[in-house]
N, CA and C of each residue as an Amber inpcrd file, in Angstrom:
protein
   561
   0.9070000  -1.1830000   0.2800000   0.1950000  -0.2670000  -0.0280000
   0.9010000   1.3460000   0.0160000   0.3130000   2.3310000  -0.9990000
   1.1770000   3.4760000  -0.7320000   0.3600000   4.7070000  -0.6490000
   1.2580000   5.5620000  -0.5010000   0.0550000   7.0390000  -0.3810000
   0.9800000   8.0930000  -1.0930000   0.3740000   9.3390000  -0.9610000
   1.2060000  10.2260000  -1.5010000   1.1840000  11.2320000  -0.1160000
   1.8260000  10.7780000   0.7190000   1.4630000  11.5090000   1.9780000
   3.0380000  12.1230000   1.9860000   3.3370000  13.2470000   2.7900000
   2.1440000  14.1100000   3.3040000   1.3110000  14.8310000   2.6650000
   0.4290000  15.1840000   3.0310000  -0.5720000  15.9860000   2.4880000
  -0.4300000  17.3400000   2.9740000  -0.2950000  18.3410000   2.4010000
   0.0450000  19.8170000   2.8740000  -0.8650000  20.6640000   2.4450000
  -1.5090000  21.2510000   3.2970000  -2.6920000  22.1860000   3.1760000
  -2.1420000  23.7470000   3.1910000  -1.8980000  24.2330000   1.7450000
  -1.2180000  25.4070000   2.0930000  -1.4800000  26.5700000   2.6490000
  -1.2900000  27.4100000   2.9240000  -1.8380000  28.9170000   3.5060000
  -2.8320000  29.5260000   2.7390000  -4.0000000  29.4200000   3.2080000
  -4.6630000  30.5760000   2.4470000  -5.6600000  29.6810000   1.8140000
  -5.3680000  27.9590000   1.7990000  -6.3030000  27.2850000   1.1070000
  -7.1840000  26.5310000   2.6790000  -8.0860000  25.8630000   2.1340000
  -8.9470000  24.8960000   3.1450000  -8.9960000  23.3340000   3.4410000
  -8.2610000  23.0300000   1.4830000  -8.5170000  21.4880000   1.6870000
  -7.3250000  21.0690000   0.3810000  -6.5200000  19.9910000   0.7590000
  -5.7410000  19.1200000  -0.0570000  -6.3190000  18.0130000   0.0510000
  -5.5810000  16.9750000  -1.2760000  -6.1580000  15.4860000  -1.4070000
  -4.9790000  15.0930000  -1.1380000  -5.1290000  13.5770000  -0.8550000
  -4.1850000  12.3150000  -1.1940000  -4.8790000  11.3050000  -2.0090000
  -3.8560000  10.0710000  -2.3630000  -4.8570000   8.8130000  -2.7070000
  -3.7110000   7.5450000  -2.2960000  -4.4570000   6.6510000  -2.3130000
  -3.3660000   5.5180000  -2.0870000  -3.7380000   4.4750000  -3.2020000
  -2.6300000   3.4860000  -3.3840000  -2.5950000   2.9000000  -4.6990000
  -1.9220000   2.0440000  -4.1710000  -1.4400000   0.3630000  -4.6590000
  -1.1250000  -0.7970000  -4.6150000  -0.7480000  -1.6350000  -5.7300000
  -0.0150000  -2.2020000  -5.1830000   0.7420000  -3.0480000  -6.1290000
   0.0580000  -4.0460000  -7.0550000   0.5310000  -4.8290000  -7.6310000
   0.0770000  -6.2170000  -7.8570000  -0.2020000  -7.4690000  -6.9470000
   1.0890000  -7.0570000  -6.0570000   0.9360000  -7.9630000  -4.8590000
   0.1940000  -7.7710000  -3.4980000  -0.5050000  -6.6450000  -3.8080000
  -1.3820000  -5.9460000  -2.3380000  -2.3970000  -7.3520000  -1.8090000
  -2.7860000  -6.9040000  -0.6660000  -3.8550000  -7.8250000   0.0430000
  -4.7960000  -6.6350000   0.2740000  -6.1610000  -7.4550000   0.3970000
  -6.6480000  -6.5610000   1.2730000  -5.9590000  -7.0160000   2.6790000
  -6.4980000  -5.4250000   3.7630000  -6.1720000  -5.4770000   4.8420000
  -7.1850000  -5.7350000   6.0740000  -6.3770000  -6.7690000   7.0170000
  -7.4710000  -7.2320000   8.3760000  -7.5200000  -6.0080000   8.7260000
  -9.1020000  -5.7830000   9.7100000  -9.4820000  -5.1220000  10.7640000
  -8.3950000  -4.7130000  11.3240000  -7.7130000  -5.5250000  11.7910000
  -6.8050000  -4.8880000  12.9810000  -5.8940000  -4.3100000  12.1100000
  -5.5670000  -4.1250000  11.1300000  -4.4370000  -3.5830000  10.1520000
  -5.3080000  -1.8670000   9.8040000  -6.2060000  -2.4630000   9.3980000
  -7.1300000  -1.1710000   9.1620000  -6.9640000  -0.2160000  10.0210000
  -7.3590000  -0.5140000  11.3560000  -7.4580000  -0.3450000  12.7360000
  -6.0240000   0.5900000  13.3240000  -5.0820000   0.4650000  12.6460000
  -3.7910000   0.4410000  13.6390000  -3.5230000   1.5850000  12.5010000
  -3.9700000   2.0280000  11.3030000  -3.8560000   3.3020000  10.4610000
  -4.1310000   4.5390000  11.1580000  -3.8620000   5.5450000  11.2450000
  -4.0910000   6.7640000  12.4790000  -3.4920000   7.9470000  11.4640000
  -4.4150000   8.9100000  11.0470000  -3.9320000  10.2910000  10.5360000
  -3.7200000  11.0100000  11.7930000  -2.9520000  11.7460000  11.5740000
  -2.5890000  13.4710000  12.6280000  -2.7520000  14.4010000  11.6200000
  -3.0630000  15.6570000  12.2710000  -3.3520000  16.6070000  11.5670000
  -2.3000000  17.5160000  12.4320000  -0.9480000  18.3680000  11.5250000
  -0.2190000  19.3970000  12.3770000  -0.4780000  20.4700000  11.8460000
  -0.6700000  21.6800000  12.3380000  -0.1470000  23.0190000  12.0660000
   0.6320000  23.7190000  13.1470000   1.0980000  24.9490000  12.4640000
   2.3210000  25.7650000  13.4740000   1.4820000  27.1760000  13.7450000
   0.6380000  27.2000000  14.5680000   0.4220000  28.6120000  14.9790000
   1.0960000  29.4370000  15.4730000   1.7920000  30.7000000  14.8900000
   2.4470000  31.4760000  15.7400000   3.8540000  30.4220000  15.9930000
   4.2570000  30.3100000  17.2670000   5.5420000  29.3520000  17.1480000
   5.1840000  28.0300000  17.3950000   3.9370000  27.8900000  18.0190000
   3.4610000  26.3710000  18.6790000   3.0830000  25.5190000  17.1770000
   3.1870000  24.1110000  17.9490000   2.6250000  23.1460000  16.6650000
   1.5980000  22.2300000  17.5810000   0.4870000  22.3280000  16.7670000
  -0.7760000  22.1760000  17.5380000  -0.9430000  20.8360000  16.7940000
  -1.5110000  19.7390000  16.9670000  -1.8970000  18.5230000  16.4460000
  -3.1510000  17.7090000  16.9160000  -3.7150000  17.5950000  16.0280000
  -5.0150000  16.8190000  16.3630000  -5.2550000  14.9990000  15.1540000
  -5.6630000  14.3640000  16.3390000  -6.1710000  13.1160000  15.2640000
  -6.9200000  13.2370000  14.6670000  -7.5120000  13.1280000  13.1620000
  -8.1370000  12.6120000  13.0140000  -9.0400000  11.2030000  12.3880000
  -8.3990000  10.6220000  13.2870000  -8.7620000   8.6460000  12.7630000
  -8.1680000   8.2860000  12.2950000  -8.7570000   7.6050000  11.2740000
  -8.0550000   6.4960000  10.3100000  -8.8030000   6.1430000   9.5330000
  -8.8330000   4.7320000   8.8550000  -9.6670000   3.9410000   7.7380000
 -10.5250000   3.1860000   8.3700000 -11.5960000   3.1170000   7.8170000
 -12.6160000   2.2620000   7.9350000 -12.7180000   0.8040000   7.3660000
 -12.1390000   0.7100000   6.1140000 -12.0700000  -0.2790000   5.3900000
 -10.7780000   0.0700000   4.1060000 -10.2870000  -0.8300000   4.1460000
  -8.9790000  -0.9150000   2.6610000  -8.5130000  -2.2800000   2.0830000
  -9.3610000  -2.6470000   0.9920000  -9.5690000  -3.5180000   0.0180000
  -9.1600000  -4.0030000  -1.2040000  -8.6210000  -4.4050000  -1.3700000
  -8.1670000  -4.5440000  -2.9940000  -9.1060000  -5.4370000  -3.5360000
  -9.9720000  -4.8290000  -4.6230000 -10.9540000  -5.5400000  -5.2930000
 -10.1170000  -6.2290000  -6.7320000 -11.2190000  -6.2180000  -7.5130000
 -10.3240000  -6.8920000  -8.7200000  -9.8360000  -5.9700000  -9.8410000
  -8.8110000  -6.2590000 -10.7490000  -8.6040000  -5.4040000 -11.8260000
  -8.9050000  -4.4130000 -12.1110000  -8.7740000  -3.0520000 -12.2700000
  -9.5000000  -1.7510000 -12.9130000  -9.6810000  -1.9520000 -14.1610000
 -10.6800000  -0.9660000 -14.6460000 -10.5450000  -0.9060000 -16.0530000
  -9.4020000  -0.6450000 -16.4850000  -8.9150000   0.4420000 -16.2250000
  -7.6230000   1.3370000 -16.4090000  -6.6590000   1.7670000 -15.3560000
  -5.4130000   1.6110000 -15.8400000  -4.3390000   1.6240000 -15.0170000
  -3.5930000   2.7920000 -15.3130000  -3.2940000   4.3020000 -14.2970000
  -2.9030000   5.5230000 -15.0550000  -1.4030000   5.1060000 -14.3030000
  -0.5140000   5.9490000 -14.8810000   0.5980000   6.2620000 -14.9450000
   0.7760000   8.0880000 -14.8780000   1.4870000   8.6970000 -13.9200000
   2.3910000  10.2230000 -14.3720000   3.6730000  10.0370000 -14.1150000
   4.2560000  10.6970000 -15.2500000   5.7830000  10.5980000 -14.8490000
   6.2730000  11.8100000 -15.9040000   7.5790000  12.1470000 -15.4910000
   8.1060000  13.1790000 -16.5940000   8.0700000  12.6260000 -17.9170000
   8.4710000  13.5700000 -18.7510000   8.7130000  13.2020000 -19.9310000
   9.7790000  13.6560000 -20.9160000  10.0740000  13.1770000 -21.8610000
  11.7430000  13.9770000 -22.4710000  11.4180000  15.2590000 -22.5680000
  10.5110000  15.9280000 -22.6480000  10.3770000  17.7430000 -22.6280000
  10.7130000  17.8830000 -20.8160000  10.5080000  17.1620000 -19.7210000
  10.5140000  17.7280000 -18.5650000  11.6040000  18.0410000 -18.2190000
  11.9410000  19.1170000 -17.2530000  12.8100000  19.3560000 -16.2990000
  12.7920000  18.4250000 -14.8790000  14.1820000  17.6900000 -14.8300000
  14.0570000  16.8080000 -13.6190000  15.3490000  17.0680000 -13.1120000
  14.7750000  16.7300000 -11.3480000  16.0710000  16.8770000 -10.8350000
  17.0760000  15.7530000 -10.9820000  18.0090000  15.9220000 -10.0470000
  18.8280000  14.5400000  -9.5690000  17.7520000  13.4650000  -8.8090000
  17.3530000  13.8410000  -8.2780000  16.2790000  12.7260000  -7.2420000
  15.2120000  12.2850000  -8.1770000  15.0680000  13.0090000  -9.5800000
  13.5330000  12.7250000  -9.9990000  12.3780000  13.3140000  -9.9920000
  12.6100000  14.3060000  -9.4400000  11.5620000  15.4490000  -9.2720000
  11.2740000  16.4740000 -10.2800000  10.0720000  16.6600000 -10.9260000
   9.5980000  17.2680000 -12.0790000   9.8910000  18.6500000 -11.5830000
  10.9060000  19.5020000 -11.9110000  10.7780000  21.0870000 -12.2240000
   9.8890000  22.0320000 -12.7230000   9.8960000  22.9490000 -11.9550000
   8.9730000  24.1180000 -12.9670000   9.3200000  25.3430000 -12.0070000
   9.4470000  26.4110000 -12.8850000   9.8150000  27.7040000 -12.3190000
   8.9760000  28.5350000 -12.4000000   8.4280000  29.2520000 -11.3780000
   7.1970000  30.5300000 -11.3290000   7.2060000  31.1410000 -12.6730000
   6.2320000  31.2810000 -13.2910000   6.5630000  31.9320000 -14.6760000
   6.4170000  31.0620000 -15.7870000   6.8490000  30.2770000 -15.6820000
   6.9390000  29.1100000 -16.9010000   6.1940000  27.6520000 -17.0740000
   6.3340000  26.7560000 -17.9320000   5.7850000  25.9360000 -18.0240000
   6.8600000  24.7320000 -18.4330000   6.2250000  23.5700000 -17.8380000
   6.9690000  22.4820000 -18.0430000   6.0600000  20.9710000 -18.0750000
   6.3420000  20.1770000 -18.7090000   5.7240000  19.0610000 -19.1790000
   5.6300000  17.6840000 -18.6610000   4.5610000  16.8960000 -18.5700000
   4.6150000  15.2060000 -18.1030000   3.8880000  14.9240000 -18.5590000
   3.7370000  13.6890000 -18.6730000   3.1460000  12.5020000 -19.3690000
   2.4120000  11.2460000 -18.6460000   0.8390000  11.4390000 -18.8740000
  -0.1400000  10.6920000 -18.3300000   0.2830000   9.3770000 -19.3040000
  -0.1520000   7.9300000 -19.0880000  -0.1720000   6.8170000 -19.6480000
  -1.3560000   5.7950000 -18.9090000  -1.7890000   5.2420000 -19.5860000
  -2.8590000   4.3530000 -19.1610000  -2.6030000   3.0400000 -19.8380000
  -2.6940000   1.5960000 -18.8880000  -3.2680000   0.5490000 -19.1990000
  -4.5350000  -0.0660000 -19.2580000  -5.0710000   0.3390000 -20.6240000
  -6.6590000  -0.1410000 -20.6290000  -6.6780000  -1.8510000 -20.6770000
  -7.6680000  -2.2980000 -19.1030000  -8.3020000  -3.3030000 -19.4490000
  -9.6290000  -3.7070000 -19.6270000 -10.1230000  -4.1270000 -20.9680000
 -11.0390000  -4.0240000 -20.8570000 -12.1230000  -2.6520000 -21.3430000
 -11.4070000  -1.4100000 -20.9130000 -12.5350000  -0.2190000 -21.3080000
 -11.1120000   0.3270000 -22.5250000 -12.4540000   0.5380000 -23.3770000
 -11.6970000   1.6350000 -24.5950000 -12.0150000   2.8570000 -24.6790000
 -13.3030000   3.4690000 -24.1350000 -13.8310000   4.5680000 -24.2890000
 -12.5420000   6.1350000 -23.7100000 -13.3130000   7.1380000 -23.8030000
 -12.7200000   7.9980000 -22.9850000 -11.8660000   7.8440000 -21.6010000
 -11.1800000   8.7030000 -21.0830000 -10.9140000   8.7880000 -20.1810000
 -10.5630000  10.1090000 -19.9080000 -11.3650000  10.7900000 -18.3440000
 -11.2990000  11.8180000 -18.1300000 -10.3050000  11.7110000 -16.7230000
  -8.9400000  12.8170000 -16.8850000  -8.1890000  12.4070000 -15.7740000
  -8.4120000  13.8380000 -14.8450000  -7.7180000  13.7770000 -13.6370000
  -7.6960000  15.5290000 -13.0820000  -6.3310000  15.3480000 -12.2940000
  -5.8850000  16.2680000 -12.0000000  -4.1590000  16.1560000 -11.3000000
  -4.8460000  16.7530000 -10.0150000  -4.0290000  16.1230000  -8.7590000
  -4.0590000  16.1370000  -7.6000000  -2.7230000  16.6990000  -7.1330000
  -2.9360000  17.6160000  -6.0180000  -1.7120000  17.7550000  -4.9830000
  -1.1400000  19.0790000  -5.4700000  -1.7450000  19.3370000  -6.6370000
  -0.8070000  20.6010000  -7.5190000  -0.8720000  21.4790000  -6.2420000
   0.5400000  22.4450000  -6.1720000   0.7870000  23.2890000  -5.2250000
  -0.1380000  24.6330000  -6.3310000  -0.4160000  25.6780000  -5.1930000
  -1.8720000  26.5680000  -5.3100000  -1.0560000  27.5770000  -6.4690000
  -1.7180000  28.0210000  -7.6580000  -0.6190000  28.4420000  -8.6950000
  -0.4730000  27.7540000  -9.6520000   0.1640000  26.3790000  -9.6770000
   0.3630000  25.8250000 -10.8830000  -0.9560000  25.0090000 -11.2560000
  -1.4130000  24.9720000 -12.5730000  -2.5020000  24.6850000 -12.9420000
  -1.7390000  23.4060000 -14.3940000  -2.6810000  22.9030000 -14.8130000
  -2.3500000  21.8170000 -15.9120000  -2.9280000  22.9190000 -17.0710000
  -2.3890000  23.1630000 -18.1640000  -2.5430000  23.9720000 -19.0590000
  -2.9320000  23.6270000 -20.2020000  -3.3390000  24.2680000 -21.3970000
  -3.5800000  23.3840000 -22.5990000  -4.5620000  22.3650000 -22.9080000
  -5.7390000  22.4430000 -21.7650000  -6.1690000  21.1860000 -22.0260000
  -7.4430000  21.0460000 -23.0780000  -8.2010000  22.2380000 -23.0810000
  -9.2900000  22.1150000 -24.2780000 -10.2910000  22.0980000 -23.5710000
 -11.7700000  21.8830000 -24.3140000 -12.9050000  22.0260000 -23.6490000
 -13.1260000  20.3470000 -23.0540000 -12.5980000  19.6070000 -22.7300000
 -13.1750000  18.4360000 -22.5710000 -12.1550000  18.1380000 -20.8970000
 -11.1650000  19.3270000 -20.8540000 -10.5070000  18.7900000 -19.6270000
  -9.4530000  17.8610000 -20.0220000  -8.2550000  17.2960000 -18.9300000
  -7.7480000  16.5140000 -19.6210000  -7.9570000  15.3260000 -19.8960000
  -7.9340000  14.8790000 -20.8840000  -8.4260000  13.3520000 -21.3060000
  -7.7980000  12.7110000 -22.4060000  -7.5430000  11.5530000 -22.0330000
  -7.1370000  10.2570000 -23.1290000  -7.7930000   9.7090000 -23.9050000
  -7.9300000   9.8970000 -25.1080000  -8.9310000   9.5230000 -25.8040000
  -9.4340000   8.3220000 -26.2910000 -10.4350000   7.7090000 -26.6440000
 -10.6700000   6.5630000 -26.9770000  -9.7340000   6.0980000 -27.7940000
  -9.0780000   4.7020000 -27.5970000  -8.0680000   4.0310000 -28.2200000
  -6.9210000   4.6690000 -27.8080000  -6.6950000   5.7220000 -27.0700000
  -5.1590000   5.8060000 -27.0280000  -4.7840000   5.5510000 -26.0300000
  -3.5780000   5.3060000 -25.4660000  -3.2640000   4.8720000 -24.2580000
  -2.1150000   6.4050000 -23.8080000  -1.7970000   7.4540000 -23.9380000
  -0.9770000   8.1530000 -23.4900000  -1.2230000   9.7900000 -24.0870000
  -1.0200000  10.5910000 -22.9320000  -1.2370000  11.9330000 -23.3090000
   0.1400000  12.9020000 -22.8050000   0.2930000  13.9790000 -23.2910000
   1.4690000  14.7920000 -22.6940000   0.8010000  15.4640000 -22.4040000
   0.9300000  16.4530000 -20.8050000   0.4140000  17.4130000 -20.2790000
   1.0340000  18.5820000 -20.0290000   0.6300000  19.6660000 -20.2350000
   1.2780000  21.3190000 -19.9440000   1.1620000  21.6700000 -18.4770000
   2.0790000  21.5480000 -17.2730000   1.8410000  22.4870000 -16.2620000
   2.6720000  23.8760000 -16.1540000   1.7070000  24.5110000 -15.8070000
   2.2330000  25.9630000 -15.9350000   2.0430000  26.6030000 -14.1550000
   2.9650000  27.3340000 -13.7150000   3.0980000  28.1050000 -12.2960000
   3.3730000  29.3880000 -12.6910000   2.4620000  30.0160000 -11.9630000
   2.1300000  31.3320000 -11.8620000   3.3300000  31.9140000 -11.3870000
   3.5930000  33.0000000 -11.7950000   4.8470000  34.0410000 -11.4140000
   5.1720000  34.1620000  -9.8920000   3.6300000  34.0440000  -9.3340000
   4.0240000  34.4690000  -8.2100000   4.0250000  33.1240000  -7.0720000
   4.4680000  31.9280000  -7.5360000   4.1890000  30.6960000  -6.9770000
   5.1400000  30.6450000  -6.3230000   5.2720000  29.8730000  -4.9540000
   6.6940000  30.1220000  -4.1130000   7.3510000  28.6450000  -4.3930000
   8.6990000  28.8880000  -3.6000000   9.5830000  27.1330000  -3.9560000
   8.9180000  26.1290000  -2.7800000   8.3940000  25.2920000  -3.8400000
   8.0470000  24.1270000  -3.0040000   8.5450000  22.7770000  -3.5230000
   8.3260000  21.6130000  -2.9690000   8.1460000  20.4530000  -3.0700000
   6.9400000  19.5020000  -2.4300000   6.0470000  18.9200000  -3.5900000
   4.9740000  18.4270000  -3.2280000   4.7450000  16.7510000  -4.2920000
   4.0730000  15.7380000  -3.5110000   3.5330000  14.9230000  -4.2810000
   2.4510000  15.4250000  -5.0260000   2.4570000  14.6530000  -6.4330000
   1.2210000  14.9280000  -6.8660000   0.6500000  13.7120000  -7.9290000
  -0.7320000  13.2720000  -8.0090000  -0.7980000  12.4850000  -8.5840000
  -1.9680000  12.3400000  -9.9230000  -2.4190000  11.5590000 -10.4940000
  -3.2960000  11.5500000 -11.4660000  -4.4480000  10.6020000 -11.1860000
  -5.6460000  11.0480000 -11.3820000  -6.7780000   9.9820000 -10.8850000
  -7.6900000  10.2870000 -12.1440000  -8.0500000   9.1660000 -12.4000000
  -9.3020000   8.7880000 -13.3790000 -10.6910000   9.6010000 -12.9380000
 -11.4090000   9.8930000 -13.2590000 -12.7180000  10.6770000 -13.3110000
 -14.0230000   9.6420000 -14.0210000 -13.9880000   8.0960000 -13.3420000
 -14.4500000   7.5580000 -13.9270000 -13.5160000   5.7780000 -13.7830000
 -14.0070000   5.0720000 -14.3510000 -13.5670000   3.5650000 -13.9470000
 -12.6700000   3.2550000 -12.9070000 -13.6710000   3.7970000 -11.9370000
 -13.2370000   3.5120000 -10.5550000 -11.9790000   4.2050000  -9.7470000
 -12.2920000   5.4870000 -10.3840000 -11.4460000   6.5980000  -9.5120000
 -10.0770000   6.4250000  -9.2800000  -9.2030000   5.4790000 -10.8380000
  -7.8420000   5.2460000 -10.1960000  -6.7380000   6.2880000 -10.3510000
  -6.2330000   5.6620000  -8.9260000  -5.2690000   6.5490000  -8.7770000
  -3.2960000   6.4820000  -9.3030000  -2.8610000   7.1880000  -9.7470000
  -1.4550000   7.2150000 -10.0920000  -0.3830000   6.9630000  -9.1340000
   0.5390000   6.6500000  -8.9980000   1.7520000   6.4730000  -7.6290000
   1.8760000   8.2350000  -8.0780000   2.4970000   8.7860000  -6.9870000
   2.4930000  10.0880000  -6.7520000   4.4430000  10.3740000  -7.3790000
   4.5440000  11.4870000  -7.7340000   5.3120000  12.0310000  -8.4170000
   5.7610000  13.0410000  -7.7020000   7.4210000  13.7330000  -7.6300000
   7.3620000  14.9840000  -6.8370000   7.3030000  16.2460000  -7.9680000
   6.4770000  17.1200000  -7.7570000   6.9370000  18.5840000  -8.3740000
   7.4920000  19.2750000  -7.7960000   8.5680000  19.7670000  -8.0760000
   9.5010000  21.2150000  -7.5320000   9.5260000  22.1690000  -8.3450000
   8.4190000  22.9800000  -7.2530000   9.0690000  24.9060000  -8.1040000
  10.3110000  25.5880000  -7.5900000  10.7460000  25.5720000  -8.0730000
  12.6370000  26.1700000  -7.9500000  12.5720000  27.9430000  -8.7560000
  13.3190000  28.1700000  -7.9310000  14.0200000  29.3370000  -8.1800000
  14.6800000  29.5990000  -9.8150000  14.7780000  30.3730000 -10.6090000
  15.5770000  30.7900000 -11.6310000  17.0780000  29.7530000 -11.7270000
  17.2510000  30.2170000 -10.3130000  18.9770000  29.6600000  -9.9540000
  19.0490000  28.1650000  -9.8000000  17.8290000  27.4570000  -9.2490000
  18.0690000  26.3790000  -8.8000000  17.3310000  25.0130000  -9.7750000
  17.4600000  25.3650000 -10.9400000  16.5860000  24.5960000 -11.6670000
  18.0650000  23.3880000 -12.4250000  17.5540000  22.7160000 -12.7390000
  18.5930000  21.6780000 -13.2000000  18.2830000  21.4850000 -14.8750000
  19.5380000  21.7970000 -15.5050000  19.0820000  22.3180000 -16.9480000
  19.3230000  21.1740000 -17.8010000  19.3950000  20.0000000 -16.9940000
  19.7760000  18.5680000 -18.1330000  18.0580000  18.0010000 -18.1680000
  17.7420000  17.7150000 -19.3130000  16.7670000  17.1700000 -19.4610000
  16.4760000  15.5800000 -19.1920000  15.5830000  15.4240000 -19.1120000
  15.2760000  13.7270000 -18.4000000  15.8200000  12.8730000 -19.8010000
  16.0700000  11.7750000 -19.3590000  16.8120000  10.7670000 -20.5080000
  15.5790000  10.0810000 -21.1520000
């Protein structure tokens, strides 16, 4: 079992999302294993760290193979750091790649990116949003950071908007100052 934790709610925002995903060897968790999973929210208020228990999961099961499996990754045009994070500078764009494996589903696949820092958007998406069309298995996407976006490193992931709301594994997105960008392109 994997997740894109920690989830960071940025200053001025009210929510953030995460997802959980499994590899092919995963099994449904026992009630005891599920009960052991706990979430804690922490915030710094002034100079004090405040923590609240958020409880846990009620169920964590592995179902039949999904209609599609989605992955999010850097592509040949992405700027990538030495540790594999996709890099973007404020006021600029970069690219990433969405890929799906189809398991009996041949229709359109609508996709959302979650976890993007405030001010970073998926650009050039057209009227239908991020869409992998019927019969296709990949799509390059364009990420754009507004000029005022501050430096950060965040896990982001893609989620299908149907087909069981399948989530990709998380990929790190790093917003860096112009001096901090790795100029080498990914392989």
